[in-house]
Amino acid sequence: MNTRREIISYSKATLGCLFLLVLSVMLYLYFLNMSVVQVVMRTQYTQEQNSLRTEIAMLEAQYIESQHTI
């Protein structure tokens, strides 16, 4: 039969392990969320960059066309 001191030490160790488990799960979810946010932001940046390149190409074409007109 276990003494009270052994039961108390086991329960402290169990609570410590449970706390570490919960903390690990929370940190995993946080970093997973941050990586998803980074991917979404990078995709938006790439789309914005492509649209700006398209707009620049159209403006250059208009400029060249107006130069030929003159």
Coordinates of N, CA and C in Angstrom, one line a residue, residues 3-59:
T3 N 2.0 5.1 0.6 CA 1.8 6.1 1.7 C 1.3 7.4 1.1
R4 N 0.9 8.3 1.9 CA 0.4 9.6 1.4 C 1.4 10.3 0.6
R5 N 2.6 10.3 1.1 CA 3.7 11.0 0.5 C 3.9 10.5 -0.9
E6 N 3.9 9.2 -1.2 CA 4.1 8.7 -2.5 C 2.9 9.1 -3.4
I7 N 1.7 9.1 -2.9 CA 0.5 9.5 -3.7 C 0.6 11.0 -4.1
I8 N 1.0 11.8 -3.1 CA 1.2 13.2 -3.4 C 2.3 13.5 -4.5
S9 N 3.4 12.8 -4.4 CA 4.5 13.0 -5.3 C 4.0 12.5 -6.7
Y10 N 3.3 11.4 -6.8 CA 2.8 11.0 -8.1 C 1.8 12.0 -8.7
S11 N 1.0 12.5 -7.9 CA 0.0 13.4 -8.4 C 0.7 14.7 -8.9
K12 N 1.7 15.2 -8.2 CA 2.5 16.4 -8.7 C 3.1 16.1 -10.0
A13 N 3.7 14.9 -10.1 CA 4.4 14.5 -11.4 C 3.4 14.4 -12.5
T14 N 2.2 13.8 -12.2 CA 1.2 13.7 -13.2 C 0.6 15.1 -13.6
L15 N 0.4 16.0 -12.7 CA 0.0 17.3 -13.0 C 1.0 18.0 -13.9
G16 N 2.3 17.9 -13.5 CA 3.4 18.5 -14.3 C 3.4 18.0 -15.7
C17 N 3.3 16.7 -15.9 CA 3.3 16.1 -17.2 C 2.0 16.5 -18.0
L18 N 0.9 16.6 -17.3 CA -0.3 17.1 -18.0 C -0.2 18.5 -18.5
F19 N 0.4 19.3 -17.6 CA 0.7 20.7 -18.0 C 1.6 20.8 -19.2
L20 N 2.7 20.1 -19.2 CA 3.6 20.1 -20.3 C 2.9 19.6 -21.6
L21 N 2.0 18.6 -21.5 CA 1.3 18.1 -22.6 C 0.4 19.2 -23.2
V22 N -0.4 19.8 -22.3 CA -1.3 20.9 -22.8 C -0.5 22.0 -23.4
L23 N 0.6 22.4 -22.8 CA 1.5 23.5 -23.3 C 2.0 23.1 -24.6
S24 N 2.5 21.9 -24.8 CA 3.0 21.4 -26.1 C 1.9 21.5 -27.2
V25 N 0.7 21.1 -26.9 CA -0.4 21.1 -27.9 C -0.7 22.5 -28.2
M26 N -0.7 23.4 -27.2 CA -1.0 24.8 -27.5 C 0.1 25.5 -28.4
L27 N 1.3 25.2 -28.1 CA 2.4 25.7 -28.9 C 2.4 25.2 -30.3
Y28 N 2.1 23.9 -30.4 CA 2.0 23.3 -31.8 C 0.9 24.0 -32.6
L29 N -0.3 24.2 -32.0 CA -1.4 24.8 -32.7 C -1.0 26.3 -33.1
Y30 N -0.3 27.0 -32.2 CA 0.1 28.3 -32.4 C 1.0 28.4 -33.6
F31 N 2.1 27.6 -33.6 CA 3.0 27.6 -34.7 C 2.4 27.1 -36.0
L32 N 1.5 26.2 -36.0 CA 0.8 25.7 -37.2 C 0.0 26.9 -37.7
N33 N -0.7 27.6 -36.9 CA -1.5 28.7 -37.3 C -0.6 29.8 -37.9
M34 N 0.5 30.1 -37.3 CA 1.4 31.1 -37.9 C 2.0 30.7 -39.2
S35 N 2.2 29.4 -39.4 CA 2.7 29.0 -40.7 C 1.7 29.1 -41.8
V36 N 0.4 28.8 -41.5 CA -0.7 29.0 -42.4 C -0.9 30.5 -42.8
V37 N -0.8 31.3 -41.8 CA -0.9 32.8 -42.0 C 0.2 33.2 -43.0
Q38 N 1.4 32.8 -42.7 CA 2.6 33.1 -43.6 C 2.4 32.7 -45.0
V39 N 1.8 31.5 -45.2 CA 1.6 31.0 -46.6 C 0.5 31.8 -47.3
V40 N -0.5 32.2 -46.5 CA -1.6 33.0 -47.1 C -1.1 34.4 -47.5
M41 N -0.3 35.0 -46.6 CA 0.3 36.3 -46.9 C 1.2 36.2 -48.1
R42 N 2.0 35.2 -48.2 CA 2.9 35.1 -49.3 C 2.1 34.9 -50.6
T43 N 1.0 34.2 -50.6 CA 0.2 34.0 -51.8 C -0.4 35.3 -52.2
Q44 N -0.9 36.1 -51.3 CA -1.5 37.4 -51.6 C -0.4 38.3 -52.1
Y45 N 0.8 38.3 -51.6 CA 1.9 39.1 -52.1 C 2.2 38.8 -53.5
T46 N 2.3 37.5 -53.8 CA 2.6 37.0 -55.1 C 1.6 37.5 -56.1
Q47 N 0.3 37.4 -55.7 CA -0.8 37.8 -56.6 C -0.7 39.3 -56.9
E48 N -0.4 40.1 -55.8 CA -0.3 41.5 -56.0 C 0.9 41.9 -56.9
Q49 N 2.0 41.2 -56.7 CA 3.1 41.4 -57.5 C 2.9 41.1 -59.0
N50 N 2.2 40.0 -59.2 CA 1.8 39.7 -60.6 C 0.9 40.7 -61.2
S51 N -0.1 41.2 -60.5 CA -1.0 42.2 -61.0 C -0.2 43.5 -61.3
L52 N 0.7 43.9 -60.4 CA 1.5 45.1 -60.7 C 2.4 44.9 -61.9
R53 N 3.0 43.8 -62.1 CA 3.8 43.5 -63.3 C 2.9 43.6 -64.6
T54 N 1.7 43.1 -64.5 CA 0.8 43.2 -65.7 C 0.4 44.7 -66.0
E55 N 0.2 45.4 -64.9 CA -0.2 46.8 -65.1 C 1.0 47.6 -65.7
I56 N 2.2 47.3 -65.2 CA 3.4 48.0 -65.8 C 3.6 47.6 -67.3
A57 N 3.4 46.4 -67.6 CA 3.5 46.0 -69.0 C 2.5 46.7 -69.9
M58 N 1.2 46.8 -69.4 CA 0.2 47.5 -70.2 C 0.6 49.0 -70.3
L59 N 1.1 49.6 -69.3 CA 1.5 51.0 -69.4 C 2.6 51.2 -70.3

